[in-house]
CSV table of C-alpha atoms in Angstrom, one decimal:
chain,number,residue,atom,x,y,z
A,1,UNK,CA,91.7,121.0,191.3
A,2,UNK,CA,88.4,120.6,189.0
A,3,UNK,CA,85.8,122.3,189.9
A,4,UNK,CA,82.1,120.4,190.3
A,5,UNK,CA,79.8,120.3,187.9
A,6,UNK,CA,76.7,122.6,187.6
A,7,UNK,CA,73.1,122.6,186.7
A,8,UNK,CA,72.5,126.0,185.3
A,9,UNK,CA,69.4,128.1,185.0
A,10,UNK,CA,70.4,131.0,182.6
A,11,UNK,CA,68.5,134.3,181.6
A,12,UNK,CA,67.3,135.5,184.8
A,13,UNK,CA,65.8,139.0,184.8
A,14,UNK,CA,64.2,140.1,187.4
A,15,UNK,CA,63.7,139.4,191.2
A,16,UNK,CA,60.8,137.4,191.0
A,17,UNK,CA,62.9,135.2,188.3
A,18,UNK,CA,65.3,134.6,190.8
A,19,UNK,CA,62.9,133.6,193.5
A,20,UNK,CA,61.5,131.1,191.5
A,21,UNK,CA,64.8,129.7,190.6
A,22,UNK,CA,66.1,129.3,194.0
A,23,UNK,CA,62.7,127.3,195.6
A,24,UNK,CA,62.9,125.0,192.3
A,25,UNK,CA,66.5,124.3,193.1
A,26,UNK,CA,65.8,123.7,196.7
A,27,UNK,CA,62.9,121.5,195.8
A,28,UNK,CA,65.2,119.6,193.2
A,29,UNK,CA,67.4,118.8,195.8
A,30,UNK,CA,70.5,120.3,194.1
A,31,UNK,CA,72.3,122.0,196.5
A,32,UNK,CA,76.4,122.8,197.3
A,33,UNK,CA,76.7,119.5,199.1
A,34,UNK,CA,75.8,117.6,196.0
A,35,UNK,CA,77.6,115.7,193.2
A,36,UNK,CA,76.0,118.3,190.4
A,37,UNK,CA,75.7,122.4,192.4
A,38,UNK,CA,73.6,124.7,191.6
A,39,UNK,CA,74.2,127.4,189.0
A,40,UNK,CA,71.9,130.9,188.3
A,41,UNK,CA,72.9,132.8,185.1
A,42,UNK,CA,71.9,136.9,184.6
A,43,UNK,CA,72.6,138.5,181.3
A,44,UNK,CA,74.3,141.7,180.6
A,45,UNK,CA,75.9,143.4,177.6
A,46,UNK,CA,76.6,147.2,176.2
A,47,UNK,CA,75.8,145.8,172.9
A,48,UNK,CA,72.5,148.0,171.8
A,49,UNK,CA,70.9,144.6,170.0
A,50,UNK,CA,71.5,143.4,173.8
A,51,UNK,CA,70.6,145.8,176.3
A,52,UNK,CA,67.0,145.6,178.3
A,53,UNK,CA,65.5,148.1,175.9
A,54,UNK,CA,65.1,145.8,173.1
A,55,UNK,CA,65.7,142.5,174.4
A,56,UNK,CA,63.3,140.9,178.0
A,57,UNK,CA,66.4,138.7,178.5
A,58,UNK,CA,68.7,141.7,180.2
A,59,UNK,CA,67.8,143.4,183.2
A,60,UNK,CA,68.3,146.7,183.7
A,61,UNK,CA,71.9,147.7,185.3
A,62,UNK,CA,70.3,149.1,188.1
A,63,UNK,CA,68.6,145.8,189.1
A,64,UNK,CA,71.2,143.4,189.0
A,65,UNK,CA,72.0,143.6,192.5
A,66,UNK,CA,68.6,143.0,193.7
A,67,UNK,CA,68.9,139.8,191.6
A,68,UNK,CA,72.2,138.9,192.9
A,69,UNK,CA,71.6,139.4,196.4
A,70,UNK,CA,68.7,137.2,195.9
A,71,UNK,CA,70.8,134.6,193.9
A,72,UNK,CA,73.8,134.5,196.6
A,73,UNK,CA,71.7,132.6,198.8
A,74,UNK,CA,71.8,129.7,196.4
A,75,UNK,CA,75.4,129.3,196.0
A,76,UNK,CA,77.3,130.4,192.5
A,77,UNK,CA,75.8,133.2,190.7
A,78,UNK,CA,77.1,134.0,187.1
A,79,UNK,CA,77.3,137.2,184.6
A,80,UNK,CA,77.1,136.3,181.4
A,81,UNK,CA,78.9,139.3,179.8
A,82,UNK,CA,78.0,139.4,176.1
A,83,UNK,CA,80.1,141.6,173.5
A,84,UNK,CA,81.4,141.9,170.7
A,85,UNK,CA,84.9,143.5,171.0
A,86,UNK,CA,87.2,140.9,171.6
A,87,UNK,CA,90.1,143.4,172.5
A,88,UNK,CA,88.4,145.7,174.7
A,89,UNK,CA,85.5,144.0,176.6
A,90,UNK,CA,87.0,143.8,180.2
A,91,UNK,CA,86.8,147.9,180.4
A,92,UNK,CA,83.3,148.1,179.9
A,93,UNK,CA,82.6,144.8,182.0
A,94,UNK,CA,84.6,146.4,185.1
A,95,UNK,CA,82.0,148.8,186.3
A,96,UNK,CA,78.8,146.1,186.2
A,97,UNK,CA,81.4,143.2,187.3
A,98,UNK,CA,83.2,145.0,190.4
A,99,UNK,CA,80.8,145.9,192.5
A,100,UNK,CA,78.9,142.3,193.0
A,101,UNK,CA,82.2,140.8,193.3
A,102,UNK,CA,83.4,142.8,196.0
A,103,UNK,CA,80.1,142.3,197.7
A,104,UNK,CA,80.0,138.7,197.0
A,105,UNK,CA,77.4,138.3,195.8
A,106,UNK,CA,78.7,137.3,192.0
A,107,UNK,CA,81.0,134.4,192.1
A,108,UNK,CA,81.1,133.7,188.0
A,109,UNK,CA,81.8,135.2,184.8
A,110,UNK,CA,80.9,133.7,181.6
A,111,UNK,CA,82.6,135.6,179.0
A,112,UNK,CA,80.2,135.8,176.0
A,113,UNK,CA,82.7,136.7,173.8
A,114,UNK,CA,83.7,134.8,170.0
A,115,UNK,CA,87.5,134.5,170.8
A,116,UNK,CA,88.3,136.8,173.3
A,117,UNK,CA,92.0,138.4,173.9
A,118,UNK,CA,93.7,136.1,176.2
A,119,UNK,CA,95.0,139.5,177.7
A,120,UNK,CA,91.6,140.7,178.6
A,121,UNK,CA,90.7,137.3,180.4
A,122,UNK,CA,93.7,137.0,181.9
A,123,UNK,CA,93.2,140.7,182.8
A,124,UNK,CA,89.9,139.5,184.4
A,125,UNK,CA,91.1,136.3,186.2
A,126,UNK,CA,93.8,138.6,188.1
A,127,UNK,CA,91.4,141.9,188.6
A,128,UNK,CA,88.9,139.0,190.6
A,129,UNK,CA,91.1,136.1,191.7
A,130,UNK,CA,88.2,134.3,193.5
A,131,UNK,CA,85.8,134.5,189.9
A,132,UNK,CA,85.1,131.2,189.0
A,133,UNK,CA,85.4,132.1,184.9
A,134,UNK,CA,83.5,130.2,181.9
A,135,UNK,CA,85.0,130.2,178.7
A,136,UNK,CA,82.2,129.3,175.9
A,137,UNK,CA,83.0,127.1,172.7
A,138,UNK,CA,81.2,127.8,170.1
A,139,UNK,CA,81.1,127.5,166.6
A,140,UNK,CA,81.9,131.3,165.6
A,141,UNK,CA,84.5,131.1,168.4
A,142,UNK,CA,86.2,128.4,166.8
A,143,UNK,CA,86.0,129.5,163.3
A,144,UNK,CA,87.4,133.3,164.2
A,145,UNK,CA,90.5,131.4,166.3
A,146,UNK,CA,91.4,128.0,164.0
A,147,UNK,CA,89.7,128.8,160.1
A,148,UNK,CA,87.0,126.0,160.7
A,149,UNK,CA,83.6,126.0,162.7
A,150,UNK,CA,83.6,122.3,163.1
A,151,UNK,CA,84.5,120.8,166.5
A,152,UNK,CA,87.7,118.6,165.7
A,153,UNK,CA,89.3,117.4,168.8
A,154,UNK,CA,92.7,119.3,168.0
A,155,UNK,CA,91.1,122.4,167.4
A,156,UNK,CA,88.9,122.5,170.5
A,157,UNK,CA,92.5,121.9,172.4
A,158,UNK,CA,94.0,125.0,170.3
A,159,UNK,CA,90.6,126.8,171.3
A,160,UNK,CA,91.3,126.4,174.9
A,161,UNK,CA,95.0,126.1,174.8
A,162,UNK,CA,95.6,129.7,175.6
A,163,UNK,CA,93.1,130.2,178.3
A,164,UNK,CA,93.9,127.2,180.0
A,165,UNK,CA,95.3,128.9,183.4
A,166,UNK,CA,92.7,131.6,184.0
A,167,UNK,CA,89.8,129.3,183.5
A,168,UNK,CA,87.7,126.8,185.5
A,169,UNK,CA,84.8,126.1,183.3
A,170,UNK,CA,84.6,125.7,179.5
A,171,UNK,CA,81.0,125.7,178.0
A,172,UNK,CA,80.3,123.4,174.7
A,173,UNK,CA,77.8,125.7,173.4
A,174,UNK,CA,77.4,126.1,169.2
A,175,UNK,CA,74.9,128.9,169.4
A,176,UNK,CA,75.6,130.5,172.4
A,177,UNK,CA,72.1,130.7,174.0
A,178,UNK,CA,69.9,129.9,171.0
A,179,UNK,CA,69.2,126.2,170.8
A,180,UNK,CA,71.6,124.4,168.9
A,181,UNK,CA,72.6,121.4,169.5
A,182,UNK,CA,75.4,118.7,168.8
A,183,UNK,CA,75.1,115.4,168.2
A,184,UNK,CA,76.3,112.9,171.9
A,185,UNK,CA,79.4,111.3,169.8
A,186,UNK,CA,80.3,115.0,169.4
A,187,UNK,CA,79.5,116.1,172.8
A,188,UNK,CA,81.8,112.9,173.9
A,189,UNK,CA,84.5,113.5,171.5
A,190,UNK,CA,85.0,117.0,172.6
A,191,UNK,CA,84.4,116.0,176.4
A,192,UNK,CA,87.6,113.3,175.8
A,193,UNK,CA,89.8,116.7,174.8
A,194,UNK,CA,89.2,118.4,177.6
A,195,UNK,CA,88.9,116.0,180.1
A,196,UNK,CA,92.6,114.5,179.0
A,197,UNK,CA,94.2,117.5,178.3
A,198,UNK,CA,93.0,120.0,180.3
A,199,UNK,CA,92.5,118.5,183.8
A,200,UNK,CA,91.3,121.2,186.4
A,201,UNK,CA,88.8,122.3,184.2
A,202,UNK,CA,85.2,121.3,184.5
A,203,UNK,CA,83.0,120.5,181.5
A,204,UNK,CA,79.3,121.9,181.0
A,205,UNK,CA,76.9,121.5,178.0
A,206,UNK,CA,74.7,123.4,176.7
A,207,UNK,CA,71.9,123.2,173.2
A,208,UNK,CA,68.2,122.9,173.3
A,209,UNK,CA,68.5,121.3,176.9
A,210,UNK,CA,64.2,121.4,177.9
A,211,UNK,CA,62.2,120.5,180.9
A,212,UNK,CA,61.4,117.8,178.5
A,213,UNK,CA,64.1,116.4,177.4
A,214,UNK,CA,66.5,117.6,179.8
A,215,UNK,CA,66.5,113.5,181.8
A,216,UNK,CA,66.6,111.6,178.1
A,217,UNK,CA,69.8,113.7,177.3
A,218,UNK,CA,71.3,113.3,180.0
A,219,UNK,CA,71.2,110.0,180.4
A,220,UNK,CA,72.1,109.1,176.7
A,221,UNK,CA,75.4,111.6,177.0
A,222,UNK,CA,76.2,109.7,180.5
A,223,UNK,CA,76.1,106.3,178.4
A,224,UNK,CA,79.0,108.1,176.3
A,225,UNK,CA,80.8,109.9,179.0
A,226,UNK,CA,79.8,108.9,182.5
A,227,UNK,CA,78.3,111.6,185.0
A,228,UNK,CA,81.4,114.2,185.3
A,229,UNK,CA,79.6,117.5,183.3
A,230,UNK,CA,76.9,119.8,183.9
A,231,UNK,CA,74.4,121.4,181.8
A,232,UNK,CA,73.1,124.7,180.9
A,233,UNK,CA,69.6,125.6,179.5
A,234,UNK,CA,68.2,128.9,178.5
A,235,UNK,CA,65.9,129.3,175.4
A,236,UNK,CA,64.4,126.2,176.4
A,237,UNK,CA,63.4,127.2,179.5
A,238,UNK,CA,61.2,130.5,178.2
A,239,UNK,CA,57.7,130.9,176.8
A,240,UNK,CA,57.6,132.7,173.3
A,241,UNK,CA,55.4,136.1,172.9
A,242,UNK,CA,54.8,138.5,170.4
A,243,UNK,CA,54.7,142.3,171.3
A,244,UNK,CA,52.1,144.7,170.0
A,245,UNK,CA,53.0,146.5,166.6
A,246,UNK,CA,56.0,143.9,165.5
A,247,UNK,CA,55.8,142.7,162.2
A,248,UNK,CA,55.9,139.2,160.9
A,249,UNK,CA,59.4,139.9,159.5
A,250,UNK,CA,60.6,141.7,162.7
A,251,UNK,CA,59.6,138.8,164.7
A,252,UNK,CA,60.4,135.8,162.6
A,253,UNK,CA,64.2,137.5,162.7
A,254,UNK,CA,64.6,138.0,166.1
A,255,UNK,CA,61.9,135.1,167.8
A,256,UNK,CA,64.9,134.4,170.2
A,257,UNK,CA,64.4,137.7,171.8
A,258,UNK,CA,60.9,137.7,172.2
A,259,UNK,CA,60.6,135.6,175.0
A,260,UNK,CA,60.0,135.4,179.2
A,261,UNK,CA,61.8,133.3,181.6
A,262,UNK,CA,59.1,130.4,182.5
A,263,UNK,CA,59.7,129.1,186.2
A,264,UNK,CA,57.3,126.7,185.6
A,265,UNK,CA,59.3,124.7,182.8
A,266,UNK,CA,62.8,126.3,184.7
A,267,UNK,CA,61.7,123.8,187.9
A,268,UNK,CA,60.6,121.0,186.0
A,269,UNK,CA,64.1,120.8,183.8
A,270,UNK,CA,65.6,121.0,187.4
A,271,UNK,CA,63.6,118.0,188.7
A,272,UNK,CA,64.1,115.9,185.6
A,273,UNK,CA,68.0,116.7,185.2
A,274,UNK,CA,68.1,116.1,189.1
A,275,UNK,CA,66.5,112.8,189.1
A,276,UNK,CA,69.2,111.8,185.9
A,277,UNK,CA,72.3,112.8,187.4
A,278,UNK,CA,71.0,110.8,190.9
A,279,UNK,CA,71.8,114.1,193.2
């Protein structure tokens, strides 16, 4: 059976964050009961260009159950587990992972991972039967498991192919979390793929979804595909800042990093991508 649709709010890091998430869903009117459910998203990685010392986007370990436990009272609240060992990722996510699962108070994974062992997810999947897991597609993903970056419909199918039983989501993301985008035939195109051959699982797109443009999109991509996927926003959904004693070439390189979660544009993208999916 297909999971529903979400409306995600990703990069989450602190309590506050989370407060602020949860009133702007319930204001939105996007709730469990609805057509489109709500979705929270908290980063965490072992990667050192990842972890909370050098980027505002990761909490600290010691704080994500403060967050969660906030988060659980919304409905589905995901890790989005970044690494970059496709082999040996799940041993490193067990310790951060277990713990909020067995509490219940994490009920997804997003495996931010460029091709990741189909032993290690399917590893996960049977360590936390009731995880509802998210397997991103993106352009480095494709080109590490097919030779080509470009999202052709038969090698989105062999993308996904492998992962098919231990999956309920698959993300259409290019640049994982930094603001690419697609074009909506080639959101569509890849939407057909895995909405004919890969029935129980639940489509979401992502790439430089805004509290301003969030409604447009939305409706242009339903005029290709209807109303059955959800959407995920993060870089368009923070404010940009510069620390003190970066350099111009420091910042310019890393610009994505350098950012704070902004409720205020987080609740207006809600609103707007509420009022265009009609929940």
């Amino acid at each position: 059976m297909r999971e529903k649709p979400y409306i995600e709010v990703t990069g989450i890091a602190t309590q506050e964050d989370a407060k602020q998430v949860i009133s702007g869903f319930k204001r939105a009117g996007i709730s469990m009961e609805k057509s489109h459910i709500p979705m929270a998203g908290v980063l965490s990685s072992h990667e050192p260009e990842n972890t909370y010392t050098s980027d505002w986007r990761y909490p600290r370990p010691e704080r994500l159950r403060g967050i969660f436990e906030d988060l659980s009272k919304l409905g589905i609240a995901a890790l989005h587990y970044d690494s970059k060992n496709p082999k040996g990722f799940a041993e490193k996510l067990y310790p951060i992972l277990r713990p909020l699962y067995e509490k219940g108070l994490c009920k997804g994974l997003q495996i931010n991972v460029h091709s990741p062992d189909k032993g290690q997810v399917k590893k996960i999947a049977s360590s936390f039967p009731e995880l509802e897991i998210i397997l991103p597609l993106t352009r480095n993903g494709l080109k590490i498991a097919t030779g080509s970056e470009e999202y052709e419909p038969i090698r989105v199918a062999d993308y996904i192919r492998p992962y098919y039983d231990f999956i309920s989501y698959v993300l259409v993301d290019p640049s994982l979390g930094k603001g690419g985008e697609l074009n909506a035939n080639v959101y569509a195109d890849i939407y057909a793929v895995i909405d004919e051959q890969f029935p129980e699982v639940c489509t979401i797109l992502a790439g430089s979804f805004d509290h301003n443009n969030v409604h447009s999109r939305i409706r242009n991509l339903m005029d290709y595909i209807g109303s059955g996927f959800g959407i995920d926003a993060q870089s368009g959904l923070r404010s940009q800042v510069r620390p003190k004693g970066i350099t111009d070439s420091q910042f310019n390189k890393n610009k994505h990093k350098y950012t704070l979660f902004a409720p205020e544009r987080a609740n207006e993208y809600l609103r707007n991508a509420a009022r265009a999916f009609g929940v």
